[in-house]
Amino acid sequence: MTPSVRLQEMIRVIRSARTQGEERGIIQKECADIRAQFRQGDNGERSHSLAKLLYVHMLGYPAHFGQMECVRLIASPRYSEKRIGYLGAMMLLDEKQDASLLITNSIKNDLSHSSQYVQSLALCTLACMGSAEMCRDLAPEIERLLRASNCYIKKKATLCAVHIIRKVPELAELFTPSARSLLSEKNHGVLHGAVVLITELCEHNPDTLDQFRKAVPELVQIMKGLVTSSYSPEHNVAGISDPFLQVRILRLLRILGHNNDTASDAMNDLLAQVATNTDSSKTAGSAVLYETVLTIMDINSESGLRVLAVNILGRFLLNNDRNIRYISMTSLQKIVQTDHNAVQRHRGTIVDCLKDQDTSVKRRALELSLALVSAVNIRSMMKELLIFLSTCPPELRSQTTSGIFNVAERYSPSKRWHIDTILHVLTTAGGDVRDETVPNLIQLITTASELHCYTVHKLYRALVKEISQQPLVQVACWCIGEYGDLLLKGECEEIEPVQVTEDDVLDALETVLQSHMSSPATRGFALTATMKLSTRITDNVDRIRSIVSIYGSCIDLELQQRAVEYNALFKKYDHMRAAVLERMPVMGKNSPGHTNGDTSGENKEPDPSKPKPVEAGLLSEPASQVCDLLDLLGGTDTPLQPNPAPTSTPTTTSSTDLLDLLGGLEPTPVLTETVYEKNGLRLKIQCDKQTETEVMVTLIGSNSAQNDITNFSLQAAVPKSVQLQMKAPSGNVIPAHGLGQVTQTVVLNNPNKVSLKIRIRVSYSNQGVMHQDTVQIDSFPSPACQPQSPSLSTTISPL
Amino acid sequence: MTMHFLLLFSRQGKLRLQKWFLPLPERERKKIVKDMTTMVLSRKPRTCNFLHWKDLKIVYKRYASLYFCCALENKDNELLALEILHRYVELLDKYFGSVCELDIIFNFEKAYFILDEFLMGGEIQETSKQSIAKSVEASDMLQETMEEYMSKPAF
C-alpha cells in the first residue's frame, strides 16, 4: 500500500507546531497552496490537495472552498480521485449546500458503473447526505439495484433505500414489493439490510405493517437458525451467532407482534428459546437478551413469558457489569407499573443498588425504589431511603426528598411515623425540600391532635440544636407558637420529659429572630410565634411586648408591619388578644390556610394567624387581607367573633395540589356503590374516569364485624377487549368495628368502548374460617364510567 | 440502530474522526462535538458507558487514548452499540495491524473508508468481519492498480 506521503508530511508538520498561532500559520500556508492547486486544474495532484483539505477541516478550520473540487473529483474517471471526492462530499457537502445537487448526475452515472466499488461509493454517499430531491431522482435506480445485483451491492442498495424512505416517505411504496423477497437471501449483510428496510416500511405505514405480519413465521425461522446453528467463524461474536442480525430481527418482531395476538403467539416459543438459551456472560449475549426482554414486554405475550423476562432483568441486576445493571433498571422502570408484583421480587437487589458508585445507577435505583414502595414494605423501605438520603449526591437530593414525602403521604402506617419521617428528612436535607413542605407539614401536624405534645417537644429540641435548616425552623416556630403551653407543661408520654421554662422558649425564638441564617420568611414565623405565646405563657408577657415593639422599626417591611400590628393588639385591642391568638383549628387539605406552590413568606403565612370574618372573600389576596385588618383597627368597636371552624371551600388550585395524589384521598365518596356485603365485610366500588378509554376503579373493603378480617385479597376479570391492571392493595387485613379499610385500585383500559363489566372474587379469613365469593358488577356507578360524558371533579367537598 | 453520529476524540479533546448521519449545519456540528467531548471526558472511571443528552442516548467507550462516542435514538439497544464500537475497533486493528491513535491520525481517510464499509446511513451494513476486510482490500487494490497504471502515486 503506497503511503500517502504528502498528506502525511503535512500532518507531521502541523502536529509539530508548538503553539496555536504557529499551527494557524502553517494551515494558512497550506490552504493557500491547496487553493492554488485547485485553480490549476487536472494534473494528478488534486486528490492529494483535497485529502489535505479534509484533514484541515477536521481540525476545525474552514474548508468550504473545497466543495466544488469534490464535485469535480467525483466526476473524474480515476478511482482514487472518485474515492477521495466522495469522501469530501460526505464531509463538506450536506443537503443544505447548493453544490450537493451538482453531484446527482455523477452519482447516477456511477450507480451503473462496471466496477462494484464505484457503485458502492455512489450508494454510500447517497445514503449519507442525499437530499430529498436527489433521493427522488435516484430512487428508481436504487430500486433496480435492490432487485438485480450481487450481494455486495444489494446490501448497500437496501440501506440506501432506507435513507430514501426516511427523506421521502411517499417513496416507501416503491420498495415494498422487493423488500419481502429479500428475506429469503442467505447473505447476512443483505438479510440485515432487508430487516432494517422492512422495519422502516412498517414504522411508516400501518397498512404495510399488516402486510408484513405474514412474514413473522419466516423471521422466526431465520432467528431459530441463528440461535441453534453451530459455530460459524464468520459471524460469531463471543459465542453468539451474528448478534447484530439477531437484535434487528427481534426488534422487527416486536413491531409486528405489538397489539396483535396472532403474531405474538407465533413468536412465543422462539422468544422463550432465545431467552433461555442465550449465554449472557459477554456483552453480545446480553445485548440479545436485552432486546428479547424488550420484545416480550411489548407484545401480547403469555404471563409465563413475562415472568421469564422480569427474571432475566433480575439476573442482570446482579451482574458485575455496571452497564448491564443500568440497563436492567431502566427496563424495570418501564414495567414496574404493569408487572408490579414480578418486579417486587427483586426489590432487595434494587435497594442494594442505591449504594452503587455510579450516579446514573443510583438515580435509576432511586426511581425504581420509590415506585416499589407499598403499604407492606413502607417501614423497611423508608429506612433504606433515609440512609440513602444522608449519603446521596447533591444532584439527587431534591428528587429523593420529594419522593420520600410522596410515599410517606400514601403509605404511612401512622401519623407519628409520618411526622417523624418528615422531621428526619428536614433535619438531614432541609435545604433541598420543596416550598410546599412547610405548609403541608403544618397541616399534617394540626390533624394529629394527639401528637401535638410529642411534636412540639421534638421540634423544640431540634430547634435548640441548630437553626440552619429553614423549613425545619419554620415548622418548629409555628408549633412552638401554637402549642407552647404543651411544651411548657413538660410532661409528654412518648418522649423523655425535659423541663422547659418560658425563658428558654423565648430565648430560642429570639435566637431565630436575630440569627443571620434565618430567612425573612423564617423570621416572620418566629415573630408570630412569639406573639402567640403571649396568651399561652404567664410570666414573660412583658418580654414578648418588648421584642415585638423592637421589631416595629425593623428594616424588613413584612416584619415591621407585623410588629406594628401586634403592638396595636397589645395596646388598643388587648381585650381581643386572647381570641385573636386562639389555638388554630384543624385545617383541611384544601382550606384557605393550606397553601401550595411558591410561597413568599409574606403572602400566605399571616393568613392562619390572622382571623377573618366568615365571608365569601376568604381567599382574598394579602393586600385585601391587610385592608381587612386595617378596617378592623380603624373601624368599628364591635368585638371580633372568635374564628369559627373554617369552611373547606376548595381553592381553585386544588387540582394541582402536589399532595392530592389519589383524587379520592379526601373522604368524599361521591359515586360509591356497595357491591358486596356479608359477614361484616362490605365491598364498595368507586369509579373515576381518567381518559376517554381509561377508567380507574377503586375497591374499598370495610369491616363492621367484631373480629378482624385477614388474608383479604381480590381478583378481577373483565371482558376480553378490556385491559386490566391491578395495582397493589393497601393491605390485606381489615380491622374490626369499622376502624380501618383496605383499598385496591384497578385501572381498566376500554379501547373498544364496550359496556364495562367486572367480576370480582373476594377471599378472606374471618375467625379462622376461609371465605370465598364472587361478585359480578354489570353496571358501574354513573356518570363517571360512561364513555361519553366528561368526568366531574370528585374533590368538591360538601360545605 | 439508527446512529445519529459517531465521533472519535483523544483524551485532550482533539477530534480524530467525525461521521454524521444527519444533515446538520457546520456550527451545530461544532457545538455537538464540544458538548460530547466535555461530557465524556468528565466522566469518572468505573462509571457506566451510557449517558443521556437531549433526547438521545450517548454510548461511549475508551480504547487506549481514544474515546469512541456515538449517539442513538431512544429506542435503540445500547449494549449492541457497544458491540458496534468494538467491531469497528477490531476492523481497524485488523487493517492497520495493532492499531494505535497515530495510525488513525495519519491515515484518517482509510479509517473513513473502513467505516463506510461497516456502517451506512446510521445502520450496520455488513456483519461479517472477513467480508468487510476483503472489500476494503479490494478497493485499495483497485486504487493501487489504477495508480500503477497511471504511474502516479496515491495521495
GROMACS .gro file of N, CA, C and O in nm, chain A residues 1 4 6-8 11 15 48 51 55 57-58 60 78-80 83 87 90-91 94-95 117 124 127 152 155-156 159 166 188 192 196 203 234-235 237 242 244 247-248 251 283-284 287 290-291 322-323 326-327 358, chain B residues 1 16 19 23-24 26 30 46-50 52 75-80 82-83 87 102 105-110 112-113 116-117 120-121 123-128 135 138-140 143-144 146-147 150 154-155:
model
  416
    1MET      N    1   0.084  -0.118   0.000
    1MET     CA    2   0.000   0.000   0.000
    1MET      C    3   0.088   0.124   0.000
    1MET      O    4   0.165   0.145   0.092
    4SER      N    5   0.047   0.759   0.190
    4SER     CA    6   0.006   0.891   0.144
    4SER      C    7   0.111   0.991   0.188
    4SER      O    8   0.096   1.061   0.287
    6ARG      N    9   0.258   1.281   0.084
    6ARG     CA   10   0.246   1.425   0.101
    6ARG      C   11   0.146   1.464   0.208
    6ARG      O   12   0.169   1.558   0.284
    7LEU      N   13   0.038   1.389   0.215
    7LEU     CA   14  -0.060   1.418   0.320
    7LEU      C   15   0.003   1.398   0.456
    7LEU      O   16  -0.006   1.482   0.544
    8GLN      N   17   0.074   1.286   0.469
    8GLN     CA   18   0.131   1.255   0.600
    8GLN      C   19   0.238   1.356   0.637
    8GLN      O   20   0.255   1.390   0.754
   11ILE      N   21   0.062   1.651   0.775
   11ILE     CA   22   0.011   1.623   0.908
   11ILE      C   23   0.125   1.633   1.010
   11ILE      O   24   0.110   1.692   1.118
   15ARG      N   25   0.142   1.893   1.325
   15ARG     CA   26   0.149   1.844   1.462
   15ARG      C   27   0.272   1.895   1.535
   15ARG      O   28   0.274   1.902   1.657
   48HIS      N   29  -0.453   1.470  -0.375
   48HIS     CA   30  -0.368   1.499  -0.259
   48HIS      C   31  -0.422   1.620  -0.186
   48HIS      O   32  -0.433   1.623  -0.064
   51ALA      N   33  -0.737   1.572   0.003
   51ALA     CA   34  -0.712   1.496   0.126
   51ALA      C   35  -0.655   1.587   0.235
   51ALA      O   36  -0.696   1.582   0.351
   55TYR      N   37  -0.822   1.703   0.610
   55TYR     CA   38  -0.757   1.698   0.740
   55TYR      C   39  -0.769   1.832   0.811
   55TYR      O   40  -0.801   1.839   0.930
   57HIS      N   41  -0.990   2.049   0.765
   57HIS     CA   42  -1.130   2.067   0.805
   57HIS      C   43  -1.158   1.999   0.938
   57HIS      O   44  -1.229   2.051   1.023
   58MET      N   45  -1.098   1.881   0.955
   58MET     CA   46  -1.124   1.808   1.079
   58MET      C   47  -1.065   1.881   1.200
   58MET      O   48  -1.115   1.869   1.311
   60GLY      N   49  -1.090   2.181   1.241
   60GLY     CA   50  -1.184   2.285   1.275
   60GLY      C   51  -1.172   2.410   1.190
   60GLY      O   52  -1.241   2.508   1.214
   78ARG      N   53  -1.081   0.845  -1.260
   78ARG     CA   54  -0.986   0.770  -1.177
   78ARG      C   55  -1.049   0.730  -1.046
   78ARG      O   56  -1.110   0.813  -0.978
   79TYR      N   57  -1.029   0.606  -1.006
   79TYR     CA   58  -1.091   0.558  -0.884
   79TYR      C   59  -1.039   0.631  -0.760
   79TYR      O   60  -1.116   0.665  -0.671
   80SER      N   61  -0.909   0.653  -0.755
   80SER     CA   62  -0.854   0.719  -0.636
   80SER      C   63  -0.915   0.858  -0.618
   80SER      O   64  -0.943   0.902  -0.507
   83ARG      N   65  -1.275   0.823  -0.506
   83ARG     CA   66  -1.283   0.782  -0.366
   83ARG      C   67  -1.270   0.901  -0.273
   83ARG      O   68  -1.349   0.918  -0.180
   87LEU      N   69  -1.561   1.102  -0.045
   87LEU     CA   70  -1.537   1.125   0.098
   87LEU      C   71  -1.552   1.273   0.130
   87LEU      O   72  -1.615   1.311   0.228
   90MET      N   73  -1.910   1.374   0.142
   90MET     CA   74  -1.977   1.337   0.267
   90MET      C   75  -1.936   1.426   0.382
   90MET      O   76  -2.013   1.449   0.474
   91MET      N   77  -1.813   1.478   0.376
   91MET     CA   78  -1.769   1.561   0.488
   91MET      C   79  -1.804   1.707   0.470
   91MET      O   80  -1.836   1.776   0.566
   94ASP      N   81  -2.353   1.900   0.254
   94ASP     CA   82  -2.474   1.835   0.305
   94ASP      C   83  -2.590   1.891   0.224
   94ASP      O   84  -2.572   1.976   0.140
   95GLU      N   85  -2.706   1.842   0.253
   95GLU     CA   86  -2.816   1.873   0.162
   95GLU      C   87  -2.847   2.021   0.157
   95GLU      O   88  -2.917   2.067   0.069
  117TYR      N   89  -1.716  -0.134  -0.687
  117TYR     CA   90  -1.663  -0.046  -0.582
  117TYR      C   91  -1.697   0.099  -0.611
  117TYR      O   92  -1.714   0.180  -0.520
  124CYS      N   93  -2.306   0.478  -0.105
  124CYS     CA   94  -2.271   0.522   0.030
  124CYS      C   95  -2.295   0.671   0.046
  124CYS      O   96  -2.351   0.716   0.145
  127ALA      N   97  -2.662   0.759   0.058
  127ALA     CA   98  -2.723   0.723   0.186
  127ALA      C   99  -2.677   0.814   0.298
  127ALA      O  100  -2.743   0.827   0.400
  152TYR      N  101  -2.308  -0.778  -0.260
  152TYR     CA  102  -2.235  -0.661  -0.213
  152TYR      C  103  -2.314  -0.532  -0.240
  152TYR      O  104  -2.329  -0.447  -0.153
  155LYS      N  105  -2.688  -0.523  -0.055
  155LYS     CA  106  -2.698  -0.480   0.084
  155LYS      C  107  -2.685  -0.329   0.095
  155LYS      O  108  -2.751  -0.266   0.176
  156LYS      N  109  -2.600  -0.272   0.011
  156LYS     CA  110  -2.585  -0.126   0.016
  156LYS      C  111  -2.707  -0.056  -0.040
  156LYS      O  112  -2.751   0.046   0.013
  159LEU      N  113  -2.986  -0.037   0.226
  159LEU     CA  114  -2.973   0.070   0.325
  159LEU      C  115  -2.992   0.206   0.261
  159LEU      O  116  -3.041   0.300   0.324
  166ARG      N  117  -3.669   0.753   0.458
  166ARG     CA  118  -3.669   0.849   0.568
  166ARG      C  119  -3.680   0.992   0.516
  166ARG      O  120  -3.743   1.076   0.578
  188HIS      N  121  -2.582  -1.264   0.516
  188HIS     CA  122  -2.622  -1.192   0.637
  188HIS      C  123  -2.630  -1.043   0.617
  188HIS      O  124  -2.715  -0.975   0.675
  192HIS      N  125  -2.966  -0.851   0.690
  192HIS     CA  126  -2.971  -0.745   0.789
  192HIS      C  127  -3.033  -0.620   0.728
  192HIS      O  128  -3.122  -0.558   0.785
  196VAL      N  129  -3.383  -0.421   0.825
  196VAL     CA  130  -3.387  -0.277   0.853
  196VAL      C  131  -3.488  -0.209   0.762
  196VAL      O  132  -3.567  -0.125   0.805
  203GLU      N  133  -4.275   0.102   1.012
  203GLU     CA  134  -4.292   0.216   1.101
  203GLU      C  135  -4.361   0.332   1.031
  203GLU      O  136  -4.428   0.413   1.093
  234GLU      N  137  -1.744  -1.687   1.073
  234GLU     CA  138  -1.762  -1.560   1.005
  234GLU      C  139  -1.848  -1.463   1.087
  234GLU      O  140  -1.825  -1.343   1.089
  235HIS      N  141  -1.949  -1.518   1.155
  235HIS     CA  142  -2.045  -1.429   1.221
  235HIS      C  143  -2.042  -1.438   1.371
  235HIS      O  144  -2.121  -1.374   1.439
  237VAL      N  145  -1.972  -1.389   1.751
  237VAL     CA  146  -1.919  -1.290   1.846
  237VAL      C  147  -1.941  -1.346   1.985
  237VAL      O  148  -2.054  -1.356   2.031
  242ASP      N  149  -2.395  -1.400   1.504
  242ASP     CA  150  -2.443  -1.273   1.448
  242ASP      C  151  -2.543  -1.201   1.539
  242ASP      O  152  -2.663  -1.191   1.508
  244PHE      N  153  -2.583  -0.892   1.585
  244PHE     CA  154  -2.639  -0.774   1.521
  244PHE      C  155  -2.768  -0.809   1.448
  244PHE      O  156  -2.869  -0.740   1.459
  247VAL      N  157  -3.051  -0.911   1.700
  247VAL     CA  158  -3.116  -0.797   1.765
  247VAL      C  159  -3.211  -0.727   1.669
  247VAL      O  160  -3.323  -0.689   1.704
  248ARG      N  161  -3.168  -0.713   1.545
  248ARG     CA  162  -3.251  -0.646   1.446
  248ARG      C  163  -3.380  -0.722   1.420
  248ARG      O  164  -3.487  -0.664   1.406
  251ARG      N  165  -3.617  -0.685   1.705
  251ARG     CA  166  -3.682  -0.554   1.705
  251ARG      C  167  -3.798  -0.552   1.605
  251ARG      O  168  -3.904  -0.498   1.633
  283THR      N  169  -2.104  -0.916   2.655
  283THR     CA  170  -2.198  -0.811   2.615
  283THR      C  171  -2.285  -0.852   2.497
  283THR      O  172  -2.403  -0.819   2.493
  284ALA      N  173  -2.230  -0.926   2.404
  284ALA     CA  174  -2.308  -0.962   2.285
  284ALA      C  175  -2.432  -1.040   2.324
  284ALA      O  176  -2.543  -1.010   2.279
  287ALA      N  177  -2.678  -0.822   2.501
  287ALA     CA  178  -2.750  -0.734   2.408
  287ALA      C  179  -2.869  -0.807   2.349
  287ALA      O  180  -2.979  -0.752   2.339
  290TYR      N  181  -3.133  -0.861   2.617
  290TYR     CA  182  -3.198  -0.733   2.645
  290TYR      C  183  -3.306  -0.704   2.542
  290TYR      O  184  -3.420  -0.669   2.575
  291GLU      N  185  -3.269  -0.724   2.416
  291GLU     CA  186  -3.366  -0.698   2.310
  291GLU      C  187  -3.483  -0.795   2.323
  291GLU      O  188  -3.599  -0.758   2.301
  322ARG      N  189  -2.147  -0.296   3.518
  322ARG     CA  190  -2.230  -0.182   3.556
  322ARG      C  191  -2.331  -0.146   3.448
  322ARG      O  192  -2.443  -0.107   3.476
  323ASN      N  193  -2.288  -0.155   3.323
  323ASN     CA  194  -2.377  -0.122   3.212
  323ASN      C  195  -2.502  -0.208   3.216
  323ASN      O  196  -2.612  -0.161   3.195
  326TYR      N  197  -2.739  -0.105   3.485
  326TYR     CA  198  -2.807   0.018   3.447
  326TYR      C  199  -2.921  -0.011   3.350
  326TYR      O  200  -3.034   0.036   3.366
  327ILE      N  201  -2.890  -0.093   3.250
  327ILE     CA  202  -2.991  -0.130   3.150
  327ILE      C  203  -3.109  -0.197   3.217
  327ILE      O  204  -3.225  -0.168   3.190
  358ASP      N  205  -2.184   0.453   4.089
  358ASP     CA  206  -2.220   0.533   3.974
  358ASP      C  207  -2.347   0.614   4.000
  358ASP      O  208  -2.449   0.558   4.041
  800MET      N  209  -3.063   0.031   1.454
  800MET     CA  210  -2.958   0.100   1.529
  800MET      C  211  -2.935   0.234   1.463
  800MET      O  212  -2.831   0.260   1.403
  815ARG      N  213  -1.057   1.315   1.606
  815ARG     CA  214  -0.980   1.233   1.512
  815ARG      C  215  -1.065   1.181   1.399
  815ARG      O  216  -1.013   1.139   1.296
  818LYS      N  217  -1.826   1.124   1.196
  818LYS     CA  218  -1.916   1.077   1.091
  818LYS      C  219  -2.057   1.119   1.130
  818LYS      O  220  -2.104   1.084   1.237
  822PRO      N  221  -2.821   1.551   0.849
  822PRO     CA  222  -2.774   1.679   0.798
  822PRO      C  223  -2.780   1.786   0.906
  822PRO      O  224  -2.887   1.815   0.958
  823LEU      N  225  -2.668   1.839   0.942
  823LEU     CA  226  -2.665   1.945   1.042
  823LEU      C  227  -2.569   2.054   0.995
  823LEU      O  228  -2.467   2.024   0.935
  825GLU      N  229  -2.277   2.335   0.997
  825GLU     CA  230  -2.141   2.326   1.049
  825GLU      C  231  -2.132   2.374   1.193
  825GLU      O  232  -2.068   2.312   1.278
  829LYS      N  233  -2.012   2.164   1.529
  829LYS     CA  234  -1.903   2.204   1.617
  829LYS      C  235  -1.950   2.205   1.761
  829LYS      O  236  -1.880   2.159   1.852
  845ARG      N  237  -1.484   0.379   3.589
  845ARG     CA  238  -1.575   0.286   3.659
  845ARG      C  239  -1.716   0.341   3.671
  845ARG      O  240  -1.784   0.318   3.768
  846THR      N  241  -1.758   0.421   3.572
  846THR     CA  242  -1.900   0.455   3.566
  846THR      C  243  -1.954   0.389   3.439
  846THR      O  244  -1.876   0.347   3.356
  847CYS      N  245  -2.085   0.384   3.426
  847CYS     CA  246  -2.135   0.310   3.311
  847CYS      C  247  -2.118   0.391   3.183
  847CYS      O  248  -2.102   0.512   3.185
  848ASN      N  249  -2.122   0.321   3.070
  848ASN     CA  250  -2.087   0.383   2.943
  848ASN      C  251  -2.202   0.452   2.874
  848ASN      O  252  -2.194   0.480   2.755
  849PHE      N  253  -2.312   0.474   2.945
  849PHE     CA  254  -2.428   0.532   2.879
  849PHE      C  255  -2.461   0.667   2.941
  849PHE      O  256  -2.458   0.683   3.062
  851HIS      N  257  -2.729   1.034   2.898
  851HIS     CA  258  -2.844   1.094   2.831
  851HIS      C  259  -2.810   1.236   2.792
  851HIS      O  260  -2.756   1.311   2.870
  874LYS      N  261  -3.503   0.440   2.131
  874LYS     CA  262  -3.548   0.302   2.130
  874LYS      C  263  -3.436   0.204   2.096
  874LYS      O  264  -3.459   0.086   2.085
  875ASP      N  265  -3.314   0.254   2.077
  875ASP     CA  266  -3.207   0.165   2.035
  875ASP      C  267  -3.143   0.092   2.151
  875ASP      O  268  -3.152   0.133   2.266
  876ASN      N  269  -3.072  -0.014   2.117
  876ASN     CA  270  -3.013  -0.105   2.214
  876ASN      C  271  -2.869  -0.061   2.244
  876ASN      O  272  -2.781  -0.072   2.159
  877GLU      N  273  -2.848  -0.011   2.366
  877GLU     CA  274  -2.715   0.044   2.398
  877GLU      C  275  -2.607  -0.062   2.402
  877GLU      O  276  -2.491  -0.036   2.368
  878LEU      N  277  -2.645  -0.181   2.449
  878LEU     CA  278  -2.544  -0.287   2.459
  878LEU      C  279  -2.495  -0.324   2.320
  878LEU      O  280  -2.376  -0.352   2.299
  879LEU      N  281  -2.587  -0.321   2.224
  879LEU     CA  282  -2.545  -0.353   2.088
  879LEU      C  283  -2.453  -0.244   2.034
  879LEU      O  284  -2.360  -0.271   1.959
  881LEU      N  285  -2.237  -0.081   2.199
  881LEU     CA  286  -2.103  -0.112   2.249
  881LEU      C  287  -2.036  -0.216   2.160
  881LEU      O  288  -1.917  -0.207   2.130
  882GLU      N  289  -2.116  -0.313   2.117
  882GLU     CA  290  -2.063  -0.415   2.028
  882GLU      C  291  -2.023  -0.357   1.895
  882GLU      O  292  -1.923  -0.396   1.833
  886ARG      N  293  -1.664  -0.367   1.729
  886ARG     CA  294  -1.642  -0.426   1.597
  886ARG      C  295  -1.559  -0.332   1.510
  886ARG      O  296  -1.468  -0.373   1.439
  901LEU      N  297  -0.206   0.706   1.645
  901LEU     CA  298  -0.128   0.768   1.537
  901LEU      C  299  -0.168   0.715   1.400
  901LEU      O  300  -0.173   0.790   1.303
  904ILE      N  301  -0.459   0.903   1.299
  904ILE     CA  302  -0.428   1.043   1.266
  904ILE      C  303  -0.369   1.052   1.126
  904ILE      O  304  -0.415   1.132   1.044
  905PHE      N  305  -0.272   0.969   1.099
  905PHE     CA  306  -0.202   0.982   0.971
  905PHE      C  307  -0.274   0.914   0.856
  905PHE      O  308  -0.242   0.939   0.740
  906ASN      N  309  -0.365   0.829   0.885
  906ASN     CA  310  -0.438   0.762   0.777
  906ASN      C  311  -0.588   0.777   0.797
  906ASN      O  312  -0.663   0.682   0.783
  907PHE      N  313  -0.629   0.898   0.828
  907PHE     CA  314  -0.769   0.918   0.862
  907PHE      C  315  -0.862   0.879   0.747
  907PHE      O  316  -0.971   0.827   0.770
  908GLU      N  317  -0.815   0.902   0.623
  908GLU     CA  318  -0.906   0.873   0.512
  908GLU      C  319  -0.934   0.723   0.505
  908GLU      O  320  -1.045   0.682   0.472
  909LYS      N  321  -0.837   0.641   0.544
  909LYS     CA  322  -0.860   0.498   0.541
  909LYS      C  323  -0.955   0.456   0.652
  909LYS      O  324  -1.037   0.365   0.635
  911TYR      N  325  -1.199   0.625   0.749
  911TYR     CA  326  -1.332   0.655   0.695
  911TYR      C  327  -1.375   0.548   0.595
  911TYR      O  328  -1.490   0.505   0.596
  912PHE      N  329  -1.281   0.505   0.511
  912PHE     CA  330  -1.318   0.405   0.411
  912PHE      C  331  -1.366   0.278   0.479
  912PHE      O  332  -1.463   0.214   0.437
  915ASP      N  333  -1.706   0.328   0.621
  915ASP     CA  334  -1.809   0.329   0.518
  915ASP      C  335  -1.843   0.190   0.466
  915ASP      O  336  -1.944   0.173   0.400
  916GLU      N  337  -1.756   0.093   0.494
  916GLU     CA  338  -1.789  -0.045   0.457
  916GLU      C  339  -1.867  -0.114   0.568
  916GLU      O  340  -1.927  -0.218   0.547
  919MET      N  341  -2.371   0.238   0.725
  919MET     CA  342  -2.420   0.323   0.617
  919MET      C  343  -2.553   0.383   0.661
  919MET      O  344  -2.640   0.310   0.708
  920GLY      N  345  -2.566   0.513   0.646
  920GLY     CA  346  -2.691   0.578   0.684
  920GLY      C  347  -2.727   0.555   0.829
  920GLY      O  348  -2.844   0.556   0.866
  922GLU      N  349  -2.690   0.278   0.994
  922GLU     CA  350  -2.724   0.138   1.019
  922GLU      C  351  -2.604   0.049   0.985
  922GLU      O  352  -2.518   0.087   0.907
  923ILE      N  353  -2.605  -0.070   1.040
  923ILE     CA  354  -2.498  -0.166   1.009
  923ILE      C  355  -2.522  -0.220   0.869
  923ILE      O  356  -2.634  -0.254   0.831
  924GLN      N  357  -2.411  -0.231   0.795
  924GLN     CA  358  -2.422  -0.270   0.656
  924GLN      C  359  -2.379  -0.415   0.638
  924GLN      O  360  -2.431  -0.486   0.554
  925GLU      N  361  -2.282  -0.456   0.717
  925GLU     CA  362  -2.225  -0.589   0.700
  925GLU      C  363  -2.184  -0.642   0.836
  925GLU      O  364  -2.120  -0.572   0.913
  926THR      N  365  -2.223  -0.767   0.862
  926THR     CA  366  -2.194  -0.819   0.996
  926THR      C  367  -2.075  -0.915   0.997
  926THR      O  368  -2.040  -0.967   1.102
  927SER      N  369  -2.015  -0.936   0.883
  927SER     CA  370  -1.903  -1.029   0.879
  927SER      C  371  -1.772  -0.954   0.867
  927SER      O  372  -1.754  -0.873   0.776
  934SER      N  373  -1.349  -0.643   0.116
  934SER     CA  374  -1.392  -0.530   0.032
  934SER      C  375  -1.293  -0.416   0.039
  934SER      O  376  -1.258  -0.355  -0.063
  937ALA      N  377  -0.990  -0.504  -0.155
  937ALA     CA  378  -1.014  -0.498  -0.300
  937ALA      C  379  -1.017  -0.354  -0.350
  937ALA      O  380  -0.960  -0.323  -0.455
  938SER      N  381  -1.081  -0.265  -0.271
  938SER     CA  382  -1.085  -0.124  -0.313
  938SER      C  383  -0.944  -0.066  -0.317
  938SER      O  384  -0.908   0.009  -0.408
  939ASP      N  385  -0.865  -0.101  -0.216
  939ASP     CA  386  -0.728  -0.050  -0.213
  939ASP      C  387  -0.652  -0.098  -0.334
  939ASP      O  388  -0.576  -0.022  -0.396
  942GLN      N  389  -0.740   0.092  -0.638
  942GLN     CA  390  -0.675   0.223  -0.637
  942GLN      C  391  -0.530   0.210  -0.681
  942GLN      O  392  -0.482   0.284  -0.766
  943GLU      N  393  -0.467   0.111  -0.621
  943GLU     CA  394  -0.324   0.094  -0.647
  943GLU      C  395  -0.299   0.056  -0.792
  943GLU      O  396  -0.212   0.110  -0.857
  945MET      N  397  -0.483   0.108  -1.048
  945MET     CA  398  -0.506   0.220  -1.137
  945MET      C  399  -0.393   0.320  -1.128
  945MET      O  400  -0.353   0.379  -1.227
  946GLU      N  401  -0.344   0.337  -1.004
  946GLU     CA  402  -0.235   0.431  -0.986
  946GLU      C  403  -0.111   0.383  -1.060
  946GLU      O  404  -0.043   0.459  -1.128
  949MET      N  405  -0.164   0.443  -1.407
  949MET     CA  406  -0.150   0.584  -1.443
  949MET      C  407  -0.011   0.636  -1.406
  949MET      O  408   0.020   0.752  -1.430
  953ALA      N  409  -0.026   0.757  -0.506
  953ALA     CA  410  -0.151   0.790  -0.434
  953ALA      C  411  -0.128   0.918  -0.353
  953ALA      O  412  -0.024   0.978  -0.361
  954PHE      N  413  -0.219   0.959  -0.276
  954PHE     CA  414  -0.213   1.089  -0.208
  954PHE      C  415  -0.073   1.117  -0.159
  954PHE      O  416  -0.038   1.227  -0.134
   0.00000   0.00000   0.00000
